[in-house]
Amino acid sequence: MNCILARDTDMKVLLVDDYALPMIATACSQTELLKHKVYLIESLNSAARQRNLMKMLRCYILLRPRLASVDAACVELRMAKYRSYHIFFCGTATAEMLDRLAHADNDSLVEQVQEVFCDFNAVNNDAFVLETPPPQSLVSSFMSASQVRRLAEGLASLMVAQRRRPYIRYQKNSPFVQRLTAELVEVLKSDTSLYDYPTRDTVLLLLDRSDDPLTPLLTPWTYQAMLHEHIGLRSNTLKLPADVQGAEKEGYVFSEHDDSFFANNMFSNWGDLCNSVKKYVDQCKAALNLDRPTATLEELKDFMQKIPQTQSLTGSVTKHTTVTTYLSSVIKKRNLLEVSLLEQDMIASSDQRNHWARLQSIASSASTSQDDLTRLCLIYHLRYEQPSGASQVTPYLDRVNSNYALLLRKLRQYYGHHRATDRLFAATGVMAKIVKTFVDVGNIYTQHEPVLKRTLQQLYSGQLDTASYPYLEQSTSSRWRHAERGVQANGGDCVHVRRVYIRGGSART
């Protein structure tokens, strides 16, 4: 947005299409936009065309290169309600799009048209999402050609934004990833000069989300993942249920750019988070601890100067205490500590009889939600049952919903009928037990390590199998360590795995 909006004193209006709206909502706060003198933000569609004539405003339009969005921009140009127009495409605009805009600019009000390449949603400093319409099936191979094209264009836009042309590696056993790779090649070939950067010290690894069906089934225990799972984060905005006492109706923004507490604790586990919230509350109390009847003039003056910062601190403390209090009530109501303990035990050990007895006990509890029971059944099925045999968990799934027994077949279809599930779980052999005796496993609720962690370890060390993850261009050795590594998991973003990162030469969780 710093490249789009000029930092001057002119008042501005920002019009965005439905594709670009999530990007703006995630990346920019209202405070940041006000710094650029943006006083009005509206949607670029027919429902919002009843705006008044405001010739004192300069209009900035941000849109994806789609004909429907271009046509909406043309309508705005013909109405000529603003002093001038500045049009920015999130990706590559075609000659036809530029021609339509030129014919619609009857009053010659367009001052600039640019391509800014921001066709992705930056949810974290190191994580992005490519928004696509929901597919008809969880199986990625059923995605339409337009959805695959949109993913390829988003990846190409990311390359331009980072001024990188990475080496591309892809998961060979995934038909969908192969489709995406072929589509990405076509996009890069469409304008070789645009995507040809001399810096080639980066690798982009394209993966299929279905390679790890286990991790999304587990109860998350880190702050950002819990917010997403138990409440819902949309464009980094969260709204608590209306009956929650003290909750703001407009919701809360959770962004590491604008919230230092969230930035420092977004990957903290539940226990550490609760301790951090307590310290945060104590910090706020200390900041407000001013005995006014006995305070000196200098103390009063210092307090008055700090009022804006104090208000910001109290607002942030209120937000996080309100949200964590609600999360605590969810954990207690759904008995998630017991549910999650069984999940982690099934992952870290092999004891079918014990695990089945505990699953039966949890299923008979009135506090167990249908979603939690369904997740436990699916995890048990992956851990102990064969896809071709009868399943013990079918009666419990039928109790939740008469069609839920089909989830077992769909889960196997999603992961692959003939793929072994042992790789999804922790090693449970004699050597693994010996190692656990001497190595602290840490938090028992976060023992699981996603498949992505092992993949990143192999990628970093140069040991990632080139037969299973080939290079698109065979121009480098797999053992050459790239300075930067990017991963795109196709088929959905699992917030829980965002906490997997590389530090000091090893992948950590």
Short mmCIF file of C-alpha atoms in Angstrom, two decimals:
data_model
loop_
_atom_site.label_atom_id
_atom_site.label_comp_id
_atom_site.label_asym_id
_atom_site.label_seq_id
_atom_site.Cartn_x
_atom_site.Cartn_y
_atom_site.Cartn_z
CA MET A 1 0.00 0.00 0.00
CA ASN A 2 2.96 2.32 0.51
CA CYS A 3 3.67 2.00 -3.22
CA ILE A 4 0.06 2.69 -4.17
CA LEU A 5 -0.97 5.55 -1.88
CA ALA A 6 1.04 8.75 -1.96
CA ARG A 7 1.94 10.29 1.40
CA ASP A 8 0.57 13.78 0.82
CA THR A 9 -2.16 16.01 2.21
CA ASP A 10 -4.76 15.24 -0.48
CA MET A 11 -7.87 13.42 0.72
CA LYS A 12 -8.43 10.06 -0.97
CA VAL A 13 -11.06 7.40 -1.53
CA LEU A 14 -10.04 3.77 -2.02
CA LEU A 15 -12.21 1.48 -4.15
CA VAL A 16 -11.40 -2.24 -4.17
CA ASP A 17 -12.99 -5.17 -5.94
CA ASP A 18 -14.16 -8.31 -4.14
CA TYR A 19 -10.89 -10.10 -4.91
CA ALA A 20 -8.64 -7.40 -3.47
CA LEU A 21 -10.77 -6.63 -0.42
CA PRO A 22 -9.37 -9.49 1.74
CA MET A 23 -5.81 -8.38 0.90
CA ILE A 24 -6.51 -4.84 2.09
CA ALA A 25 -8.39 -6.01 5.19
CA THR A 26 -5.49 -8.26 6.20
CA ALA A 27 -2.53 -6.03 5.39
CA CYS A 28 -3.74 -2.54 6.34
CA SER A 29 -5.40 -1.20 9.45
CA GLN A 30 -7.69 1.82 9.36
CA THR A 31 -5.04 3.78 11.23
CA GLU A 32 -2.47 3.00 8.54
CA LEU A 33 -4.86 4.06 5.78
CA LEU A 34 -5.66 7.30 7.60
CA LYS A 35 -1.94 8.10 7.61
CA HIS A 36 -2.23 8.10 3.82
CA LYS A 37 -5.28 10.42 4.06
CA VAL A 38 -7.71 7.69 2.97
CA TYR A 39 -11.06 8.75 4.44
CA LEU A 40 -13.38 6.48 2.49
CA ILE A 41 -13.04 2.79 1.57
CA GLU A 42 -15.74 1.18 -0.53
CA SER A 43 -16.38 -1.80 -2.74
CA LEU A 44 -16.03 -1.54 -6.49
CA ASN A 45 -19.40 -3.02 -7.43
CA SER A 46 -22.86 -2.01 -8.58
CA ALA A 47 -24.34 -2.00 -5.06
CA ALA A 48 -22.07 0.87 -4.02
CA ARG A 49 -22.54 3.20 -6.99
CA GLN A 50 -24.91 5.59 -5.24
CA ARG A 51 -21.99 7.68 -3.98
CA ASN A 52 -22.24 11.45 -4.04
CA LEU A 53 -20.17 13.70 -6.28
CA MET A 54 -16.94 14.41 -4.35
CA LYS A 55 -14.54 16.34 -6.55
CA MET A 56 -12.30 17.15 -3.59
CA LEU A 57 -11.18 13.50 -3.38
CA ARG A 58 -8.65 11.59 -5.44
CA CYS A 59 -9.82 8.07 -6.22
CA TYR A 60 -7.51 5.06 -6.00
CA ILE A 61 -8.79 1.80 -7.47
CA LEU A 62 -7.22 -1.57 -6.61
CA LEU A 63 -8.46 -4.57 -8.58
CA ARG A 64 -7.47 -7.98 -9.82
CA PRO A 65 -7.00 -8.26 -13.60
CA ARG A 66 -10.49 -9.67 -14.28
CA LEU A 67 -12.85 -8.34 -16.92
CA ALA A 68 -15.73 -8.09 -14.44
CA SER A 69 -13.65 -5.85 -12.18
CA VAL A 70 -12.41 -3.81 -15.13
CA ASP A 71 -15.99 -3.26 -16.27
CA ALA A 72 -16.90 -2.04 -12.77
CA ALA A 73 -13.97 0.38 -12.91
CA CYS A 74 -15.18 1.61 -16.30
CA VAL A 75 -18.57 2.45 -14.80
CA GLU A 76 -16.80 4.52 -12.13
CA LEU A 77 -14.80 6.38 -14.75
CA ARG A 78 -17.90 7.25 -16.75
CA MET A 79 -19.61 8.64 -13.64
CA ALA A 80 -16.51 10.83 -12.97
CA LYS A 81 -17.41 11.56 -9.36
CA TYR A 82 -13.86 12.26 -8.20
CA ARG A 83 -11.11 14.73 -9.05
CA SER A 84 -8.73 12.15 -10.48
CA TYR A 85 -8.30 8.38 -10.78
CA HIS A 86 -5.31 6.16 -10.06
CA ILE A 87 -5.78 2.53 -11.10
CA PHE A 88 -3.65 -0.31 -9.80
CA PHE A 89 -3.83 -3.94 -10.91
CA CYS A 90 -2.79 -6.71 -8.48
CA GLY A 91 -1.27 -8.63 -11.39
CA THR A 92 -0.66 -8.44 -15.12
CA ALA A 93 -3.27 -6.47 -17.08
CA THR A 94 -4.05 -7.42 -20.67
CA ALA A 95 -4.23 -5.03 -23.61
CA GLU A 96 -8.00 -5.53 -23.76
CA MET A 97 -8.39 -4.36 -20.16
CA LEU A 98 -6.33 -1.23 -20.77
CA ASP A 99 -8.32 -0.51 -23.92
CA ARG A 100 -11.62 -0.70 -22.04
CA LEU A 101 -10.36 1.69 -19.38
CA ALA A 102 -9.13 4.14 -22.01
CA HIS A 103 -12.49 4.22 -23.79
CA ALA A 104 -14.33 4.77 -20.48
CA ASP A 105 -12.13 7.72 -19.44
CA ASN A 106 -14.19 10.33 -21.31
CA ASP A 107 -13.03 13.24 -19.12
CA SER A 108 -9.33 12.25 -19.09
CA LEU A 109 -9.31 11.90 -15.31
CA VAL A 110 -7.04 8.84 -15.12
CA GLU A 111 -3.60 10.00 -14.02
CA GLN A 112 -1.89 6.61 -13.82
CA VAL A 113 -2.39 2.89 -14.41
CA GLN A 114 0.09 0.52 -12.80
CA GLU A 115 0.68 -3.15 -12.02
CA VAL A 116 1.73 -3.57 -8.38
CA PHE A 117 1.77 -7.40 -8.05
CA CYS A 118 0.18 -8.08 -4.68
CA ASP A 119 -2.19 -10.87 -5.74
CA PHE A 120 -1.88 -12.78 -2.47
CA ASN A 121 -3.08 -12.43 1.10
CA ALA A 122 -0.20 -11.83 3.55
CA VAL A 123 -1.66 -13.25 6.77
CA ASN A 124 1.68 -13.25 8.65
CA ASN A 125 5.12 -11.80 8.03
CA ASP A 126 6.16 -15.20 6.71
CA ALA A 127 2.86 -16.74 5.59
CA PHE A 128 0.55 -16.05 2.66
CA VAL A 129 -2.76 -17.41 1.40
CA LEU A 130 -4.05 -17.48 -2.16
CA GLU A 131 -7.81 -16.96 -1.95
CA THR A 132 -9.87 -19.12 -4.31
CA PRO A 133 -13.59 -19.94 -4.50
CA PRO A 134 -14.39 -23.04 -2.42
CA PRO A 135 -13.90 -26.20 -4.52
CA GLN A 136 -16.67 -28.72 -4.96
CA SER A 137 -14.48 -31.38 -3.36
CA LEU A 138 -11.68 -31.48 -0.79
CA VAL A 139 -9.70 -33.55 -3.28
CA SER A 140 -7.46 -31.02 -5.03
CA SER A 141 -7.61 -32.83 -8.36
CA PHE A 142 -11.24 -31.71 -8.70
CA MET A 143 -10.31 -28.02 -8.76
CA SER A 144 -11.37 -26.23 -11.92
CA ALA A 145 -8.98 -24.85 -14.52
CA SER A 146 -9.79 -21.28 -13.45
CA GLN A 147 -8.92 -22.06 -9.83
CA VAL A 148 -5.60 -23.61 -10.85
CA ARG A 149 -4.89 -20.57 -13.02
CA ARG A 150 -5.62 -18.26 -10.13
CA LEU A 151 -3.12 -20.14 -7.91
CA ALA A 152 -0.46 -19.96 -10.62
CA GLU A 153 -1.01 -16.22 -11.10
CA GLY A 154 -0.79 -15.69 -7.34
CA LEU A 155 2.54 -17.50 -7.15
CA ALA A 156 3.87 -15.50 -10.09
CA SER A 157 2.74 -12.28 -8.41
CA LEU A 158 4.58 -13.33 -5.25
CA MET A 159 7.78 -13.82 -7.25
CA VAL A 160 7.60 -10.30 -8.66
CA ALA A 161 6.76 -8.81 -5.25
CA GLN A 162 9.85 -10.45 -3.75
CA ARG A 163 12.03 -9.75 -6.80
CA ARG A 164 12.90 -13.43 -6.95
CA ARG A 165 12.83 -16.12 -9.61
CA PRO A 166 13.11 -19.24 -7.45
CA TYR A 167 13.99 -22.73 -8.51
CA ILE A 168 10.76 -24.70 -8.37
CA ARG A 169 10.43 -28.15 -6.86
CA TYR A 170 7.15 -30.03 -6.71
CA GLN A 171 5.58 -33.11 -5.16
CA LYS A 172 5.64 -35.62 -7.99
CA ASN A 173 3.05 -38.06 -6.61
CA SER A 174 0.35 -35.37 -6.58
CA PRO A 175 -1.55 -34.98 -9.89
CA PHE A 176 -2.87 -31.62 -8.75
CA VAL A 177 0.58 -30.23 -7.95
CA GLN A 178 1.70 -31.37 -11.39
CA ARG A 179 -1.25 -29.47 -12.91
CA LEU A 180 -0.34 -26.36 -10.95
CA THR A 181 3.33 -26.63 -11.91
CA ALA A 182 2.43 -26.88 -15.60
CA GLU A 183 0.10 -23.87 -15.28
CA LEU A 184 2.78 -21.87 -13.47
CA VAL A 185 5.19 -22.59 -16.32
CA GLU A 186 2.65 -21.16 -18.79
CA VAL A 187 2.25 -18.00 -16.71
CA LEU A 188 6.02 -17.50 -16.47
CA LYS A 189 6.41 -18.05 -20.22
CA SER A 190 3.75 -15.44 -21.01
CA ASP A 191 6.18 -12.64 -20.11
CA THR A 192 9.70 -13.96 -19.66
CA SER A 193 11.23 -10.51 -19.12
CA LEU A 194 8.85 -9.76 -16.23
CA TYR A 195 9.73 -12.88 -14.26
CA ASP A 196 13.42 -13.07 -15.14
CA TYR A 197 15.35 -11.95 -12.06
CA PRO A 198 19.09 -12.56 -11.72
CA THR A 199 18.75 -13.63 -8.08
CA ARG A 200 18.38 -17.42 -8.12
CA ASP A 201 19.22 -18.30 -4.52
CA THR A 202 15.65 -19.26 -3.64
CA VAL A 203 13.69 -22.49 -3.95
CA LEU A 204 9.88 -22.76 -4.00
CA LEU A 205 8.52 -26.15 -2.97
CA LEU A 206 4.98 -26.96 -4.14
CA LEU A 207 3.19 -29.49 -1.94
CA ASP A 208 -0.25 -31.07 -1.69
CA ARG A 209 -2.17 -30.42 1.53
CA SER A 210 -3.50 -34.00 1.39
CA ASP A 211 0.01 -35.26 2.15
CA ASP A 212 -0.80 -34.71 5.85
CA PRO A 213 -4.48 -35.28 6.70
CA LEU A 214 -3.68 -35.82 10.38
CA THR A 215 -2.52 -32.39 11.55
CA PRO A 216 -5.79 -30.53 10.76
CA LEU A 217 -7.70 -33.13 12.81
CA LEU A 218 -5.80 -32.33 16.02
CA THR A 219 -6.83 -29.86 18.70
CA PRO A 220 -4.57 -26.79 18.33
CA TRP A 221 -2.91 -25.29 21.40
CA THR A 222 -1.10 -22.23 20.02
CA TYR A 223 -2.70 -18.79 20.18
CA GLN A 224 -3.26 -18.00 16.51
CA ALA A 225 -4.37 -21.54 15.69
CA MET A 226 -6.82 -21.57 18.63
CA LEU A 227 -8.34 -18.29 17.50
CA HIS A 228 -8.81 -19.67 14.01
CA GLU A 229 -10.20 -23.03 15.17
CA HIS A 230 -12.48 -22.04 18.07
CA ILE A 231 -13.66 -18.58 17.02
CA GLY A 232 -12.68 -17.91 13.42
CA LEU A 233 -10.15 -15.51 11.89
CA ARG A 234 -11.14 -13.90 8.61
CA SER A 235 -8.63 -11.47 7.14
CA ASN A 236 -7.03 -11.35 10.61
CA THR A 237 -10.33 -10.12 12.08
CA LEU A 238 -12.14 -12.00 14.82
CA LYS A 239 -15.68 -11.63 16.16
CA LEU A 240 -16.75 -13.21 19.41
CA PRO A 241 -20.32 -14.52 19.82
CA ALA A 242 -22.83 -11.79 20.66
CA ASP A 243 -23.54 -13.24 24.11
CA VAL A 244 -19.92 -12.88 25.30
CA GLN A 245 -19.79 -10.22 27.99
CA GLY A 246 -17.59 -7.26 27.13
CA ALA A 247 -17.01 -8.28 23.51
CA GLU A 248 -16.86 -5.51 20.92
CA LYS A 249 -19.52 -5.81 18.24
CA GLU A 250 -17.19 -4.78 15.42
CA GLY A 251 -14.70 -7.47 16.42
CA TYR A 252 -10.96 -7.45 17.04
CA VAL A 253 -7.97 -7.28 14.72
CA PHE A 254 -5.15 -9.76 15.37
CA SER A 255 -2.17 -8.63 13.33
CA GLU A 256 1.48 -8.93 14.27
CA HIS A 257 2.07 -5.54 12.62
CA ASP A 258 -0.24 -3.62 14.96
CA ASP A 259 -0.30 -5.79 18.09
CA SER A 260 3.04 -6.43 19.77
CA PHE A 261 1.54 -8.81 22.35
CA PHE A 262 0.02 -10.97 19.62
CA ALA A 263 3.25 -10.87 17.61
CA ASN A 264 5.19 -12.16 20.62
CA ASN A 265 2.66 -14.84 21.58
CA MET A 266 0.95 -15.98 18.38
CA PHE A 267 2.83 -19.30 18.46
CA SER A 268 2.87 -19.68 22.26
CA ASN A 269 1.16 -22.74 23.70
CA TRP A 270 -1.86 -22.35 25.95
CA GLY A 271 0.04 -22.54 29.25
CA ASP A 272 2.67 -19.98 28.23
CA LEU A 273 -0.03 -17.75 26.77
CA CYS A 274 -1.98 -17.65 30.04
CA ASN A 275 1.19 -16.66 31.91
CA SER A 276 1.90 -13.93 29.35
CA VAL A 277 -1.64 -12.55 29.67
CA LYS A 278 -1.26 -12.40 33.46
CA LYS A 279 2.02 -10.47 33.12
CA TYR A 280 0.35 -8.19 30.57
CA VAL A 281 -2.45 -7.41 33.02
CA ASP A 282 0.11 -6.67 35.76
CA GLN A 283 1.95 -4.35 33.36
CA CYS A 284 -1.27 -2.46 32.71
CA LYS A 285 -2.00 -2.17 36.43
CA ALA A 286 1.47 -0.76 37.01
CA ALA A 287 1.00 1.81 34.25
CA LEU A 288 -2.28 2.99 35.81
CA ASN A 289 -1.02 3.00 39.39
CA LEU A 290 -1.03 6.74 40.12
CA ASP A 291 -2.19 7.99 43.52
CA ARG A 292 -3.58 11.33 42.36
CA PRO A 293 -4.23 12.97 45.81
CA THR A 294 -0.54 12.64 46.75
CA ALA A 295 1.08 12.81 43.30
CA THR A 296 3.55 15.57 42.55
CA LEU A 297 3.07 17.99 39.69
CA GLU A 298 5.80 16.25 37.68
CA GLU A 299 4.10 12.86 38.17
CA LEU A 300 0.77 14.27 37.01
CA LYS A 301 2.44 15.87 33.98
CA ASP A 302 4.17 12.61 33.08
CA PHE A 303 0.91 10.68 33.47
CA MET A 304 -1.01 13.10 31.21
CA GLN A 305 1.66 12.77 28.52
CA LYS A 306 1.31 8.99 28.60
CA ILE A 307 -2.49 8.92 28.36
CA PRO A 308 -2.58 7.92 24.63
CA GLN A 309 -0.12 5.07 25.21
CA THR A 310 -2.01 4.04 28.35
CA GLN A 311 -5.31 3.94 26.49
CA SER A 312 -3.73 1.79 23.79
CA LEU A 313 -2.31 -0.55 26.45
CA THR A 314 -5.59 -0.93 28.31
CA GLY A 315 -7.45 -1.56 25.05
CA SER A 316 -4.99 -4.28 24.07
CA VAL A 317 -5.11 -5.89 27.53
CA THR A 318 -8.91 -5.88 27.47
CA LYS A 319 -8.92 -7.50 24.03
CA HIS A 320 -6.59 -10.34 24.93
CA THR A 321 -8.12 -11.02 28.35
CA THR A 322 -11.62 -11.11 26.85
CA VAL A 323 -10.58 -13.50 24.10
CA THR A 324 -8.49 -15.81 26.29
CA THR A 325 -11.29 -15.95 28.86
CA TYR A 326 -13.64 -17.09 26.11
CA LEU A 327 -11.11 -19.67 24.90
CA SER A 328 -10.82 -20.97 28.46
CA SER A 329 -14.59 -21.44 28.62
CA VAL A 330 -14.52 -23.36 25.32
CA ILE A 331 -11.77 -25.66 26.60
CA LYS A 332 -13.70 -26.38 29.79
CA LYS A 333 -17.09 -26.81 28.11
CA ARG A 334 -15.79 -29.27 25.51
CA ASN A 335 -13.38 -31.04 27.86
CA LEU A 336 -10.61 -30.43 25.33
CA LEU A 337 -7.80 -31.30 27.72
CA GLU A 338 -8.97 -34.92 27.90
CA VAL A 339 -9.83 -35.05 24.19
CA SER A 340 -6.46 -33.64 23.16
CA LEU A 341 -4.57 -35.95 25.50
CA LEU A 342 -6.10 -38.97 23.77
CA GLU A 343 -5.25 -37.47 20.37
CA GLN A 344 -1.61 -37.01 21.32
CA ASP A 345 -1.38 -40.45 22.94
CA MET A 346 -2.66 -42.08 19.75
CA ILE A 347 0.04 -40.20 17.85
CA ALA A 348 2.94 -40.84 20.21
CA SER A 349 2.21 -44.44 21.26
CA SER A 350 0.60 -47.63 19.99
CA ASP A 351 -1.92 -49.12 22.43
CA GLN A 352 -5.10 -49.91 20.53
CA ARG A 353 -7.02 -51.51 23.41
CA ASN A 354 -6.35 -48.63 25.79
CA HIS A 355 -7.07 -45.97 23.20
CA TRP A 356 -10.33 -47.62 22.15
CA ALA A 357 -11.52 -47.79 25.77
CA ARG A 358 -10.73 -44.11 26.29
CA LEU A 359 -12.48 -43.18 23.04
CA GLN A 360 -15.60 -45.05 24.21
CA SER A 361 -15.47 -43.21 27.54
CA ILE A 362 -15.18 -39.80 25.85
CA ALA A 363 -17.98 -40.69 23.41
CA SER A 364 -20.31 -41.46 26.34
CA SER A 365 -19.63 -38.09 27.98
CA ALA A 366 -22.31 -35.44 27.58
CA SER A 367 -19.66 -32.71 27.29
CA THR A 368 -18.14 -34.22 24.13
CA SER A 369 -19.17 -32.26 21.06
CA GLN A 370 -20.05 -33.96 17.80
CA ASP A 371 -17.09 -32.35 16.04
CA ASP A 372 -14.64 -33.58 18.67
CA LEU A 373 -16.04 -37.11 18.56
CA THR A 374 -15.80 -37.10 14.77
CA ARG A 375 -12.16 -35.99 14.89
CA LEU A 376 -11.27 -38.71 17.40
CA CYS A 377 -12.94 -41.35 15.25
CA LEU A 378 -11.02 -40.25 12.16
CA ILE A 379 -7.69 -40.19 14.01
CA TYR A 380 -8.35 -43.68 15.44
CA HIS A 381 -9.24 -44.92 11.96
CA LEU A 382 -6.00 -43.57 10.49
CA ARG A 383 -3.99 -45.01 13.37
CA TYR A 384 -5.33 -48.54 13.66
CA GLU A 385 -7.70 -49.50 10.85
CA GLN A 386 -7.30 -50.59 7.25
CA PRO A 387 -9.29 -48.87 4.48
CA SER A 388 -10.71 -52.15 3.16
CA GLY A 389 -11.87 -53.59 6.50
CA ALA A 390 -14.81 -52.92 8.79
CA SER A 391 -14.44 -49.98 11.15
CA GLN A 392 -15.08 -49.90 14.89
CA VAL A 393 -15.87 -46.19 14.81
CA THR A 394 -18.75 -46.43 12.31
CA PRO A 395 -21.49 -46.62 15.02
CA TYR A 396 -20.20 -43.43 16.64
CA LEU A 397 -20.09 -41.59 13.32
CA ASP A 398 -23.63 -42.78 12.55
CA ARG A 399 -24.70 -41.38 15.90
CA VAL A 400 -23.37 -37.96 14.93
CA ASN A 401 -24.92 -38.01 11.46
CA SER A 402 -26.35 -40.78 9.31
CA ASN A 403 -23.99 -39.81 6.47
CA TYR A 404 -20.83 -39.38 8.54
CA ALA A 405 -19.68 -42.97 8.04
CA LEU A 406 -18.87 -41.85 4.49
CA LEU A 407 -16.16 -39.63 5.97
CA LEU A 408 -13.95 -42.69 6.42
CA ARG A 409 -14.04 -43.40 2.70
CA LYS A 410 -13.61 -39.73 1.82
CA LEU A 411 -10.65 -39.43 4.20
CA ARG A 412 -8.93 -42.36 2.51
CA GLN A 413 -9.77 -40.92 -0.90
CA TYR A 414 -8.28 -37.60 0.19
CA TYR A 415 -5.05 -39.12 1.49
CA GLY A 416 -4.81 -42.04 -0.95
CA HIS A 417 -6.18 -45.56 -0.52
CA HIS A 418 -2.85 -47.29 -0.98
CA ARG A 419 -0.64 -44.94 1.04
CA ALA A 420 0.63 -46.13 4.41
CA THR A 421 -0.41 -43.99 7.38
CA ASP A 422 2.58 -44.90 9.58
CA ARG A 423 4.51 -41.87 8.28
CA LEU A 424 1.88 -39.57 9.81
CA PHE A 425 2.51 -40.78 13.36
CA ALA A 426 5.50 -40.74 15.69
CA ALA A 427 7.86 -43.69 15.83
CA THR A 428 6.81 -46.17 18.52
CA GLY A 429 9.51 -48.84 18.30
CA VAL A 430 12.03 -49.93 20.94
CA MET A 431 14.59 -47.29 19.92
CA ALA A 432 11.94 -44.57 20.02
CA LYS A 433 11.02 -45.55 23.60
CA ILE A 434 14.68 -45.45 24.62
CA VAL A 435 15.09 -41.97 23.12
CA LYS A 436 11.97 -40.72 24.93
CA THR A 437 13.48 -41.92 28.20
CA PHE A 438 16.38 -39.49 27.86
CA VAL A 439 14.77 -36.67 25.87
CA ASP A 440 12.15 -34.36 27.31
CA VAL A 441 9.11 -34.39 25.03
CA GLY A 442 8.00 -31.01 26.37
CA ASN A 443 4.29 -30.18 26.41
CA ILE A 444 2.28 -33.41 26.21
CA TYR A 445 -0.42 -31.59 24.26
CA THR A 446 1.94 -30.54 21.45
CA GLN A 447 3.98 -33.69 20.87
CA HIS A 448 2.81 -34.08 17.27
CA GLU A 449 5.20 -32.92 14.56
CA PRO A 450 3.64 -32.22 11.15
CA VAL A 451 4.95 -33.95 8.05
CA LEU A 452 6.02 -30.51 6.82
CA LYS A 453 8.69 -30.33 9.54
CA ARG A 454 10.46 -33.44 8.26
CA THR A 455 10.14 -32.21 4.69
CA LEU A 456 11.72 -28.86 5.59
CA GLN A 457 14.54 -30.56 7.45
CA GLN A 458 15.36 -32.59 4.36
CA LEU A 459 15.03 -29.55 2.11
CA TYR A 460 17.37 -27.47 4.25
CA SER A 461 20.01 -30.19 4.55
CA GLY A 462 19.91 -30.94 0.82
CA GLN A 463 18.58 -34.46 1.41
CA LEU A 464 15.10 -34.02 -0.05
CA ASP A 465 14.69 -36.79 -2.62
CA THR A 466 14.85 -35.38 -6.15
CA ALA A 467 12.88 -38.35 -7.49
CA SER A 468 9.91 -37.57 -5.23
CA TYR A 469 10.39 -33.78 -5.33
CA PRO A 470 12.04 -33.01 -8.69
CA TYR A 471 13.24 -29.63 -9.89
CA LEU A 472 11.25 -28.00 -12.64
CA GLU A 473 14.57 -26.93 -14.15
CA GLN A 474 17.45 -29.34 -13.67
CA SER A 475 20.07 -26.65 -13.25
CA THR A 476 21.21 -27.11 -9.69
CA SER A 477 22.16 -29.82 -7.26
CA SER A 478 19.65 -30.89 -4.65
CA ARG A 479 22.42 -30.67 -2.06
CA TRP A 480 23.04 -27.00 -2.71
CA ARG A 481 21.65 -24.99 0.20
CA HIS A 482 19.42 -22.17 -0.97
CA ALA A 483 19.50 -18.90 0.93
CA GLU A 484 15.68 -18.71 1.06
CA ARG A 485 13.02 -21.40 0.95
CA GLY A 486 9.34 -20.99 0.27
CA VAL A 487 6.62 -23.62 0.60
CA GLN A 488 3.13 -23.57 -0.84
CA ALA A 489 0.67 -26.22 0.37
CA ASN A 490 -2.15 -26.58 -2.14
CA GLY A 491 -5.59 -27.50 -0.88
CA GLY A 492 -5.92 -25.34 2.22
CA ASP A 493 -3.99 -23.49 4.91
CA CYS A 494 -3.54 -25.29 8.23
CA VAL A 495 -2.77 -22.53 10.74
CA HIS A 496 -1.19 -25.06 13.10
CA VAL A 497 1.74 -25.69 10.73
CA ARG A 498 2.61 -21.99 10.36
CA ARG A 499 4.70 -22.41 13.51
CA VAL A 500 7.08 -24.78 11.74
CA TYR A 501 10.16 -22.79 10.80
CA ILE A 502 13.87 -23.08 10.10
CA ARG A 503 16.37 -21.76 12.64
CA GLY A 504 20.02 -22.59 13.09
CA GLY A 505 19.98 -25.18 10.33
CA SER A 506 17.12 -27.26 11.70
CA ALA A 507 13.35 -27.24 11.39
CA ARG A 508 11.61 -26.41 14.64
CA THR A 509 8.04 -26.37 15.85
#
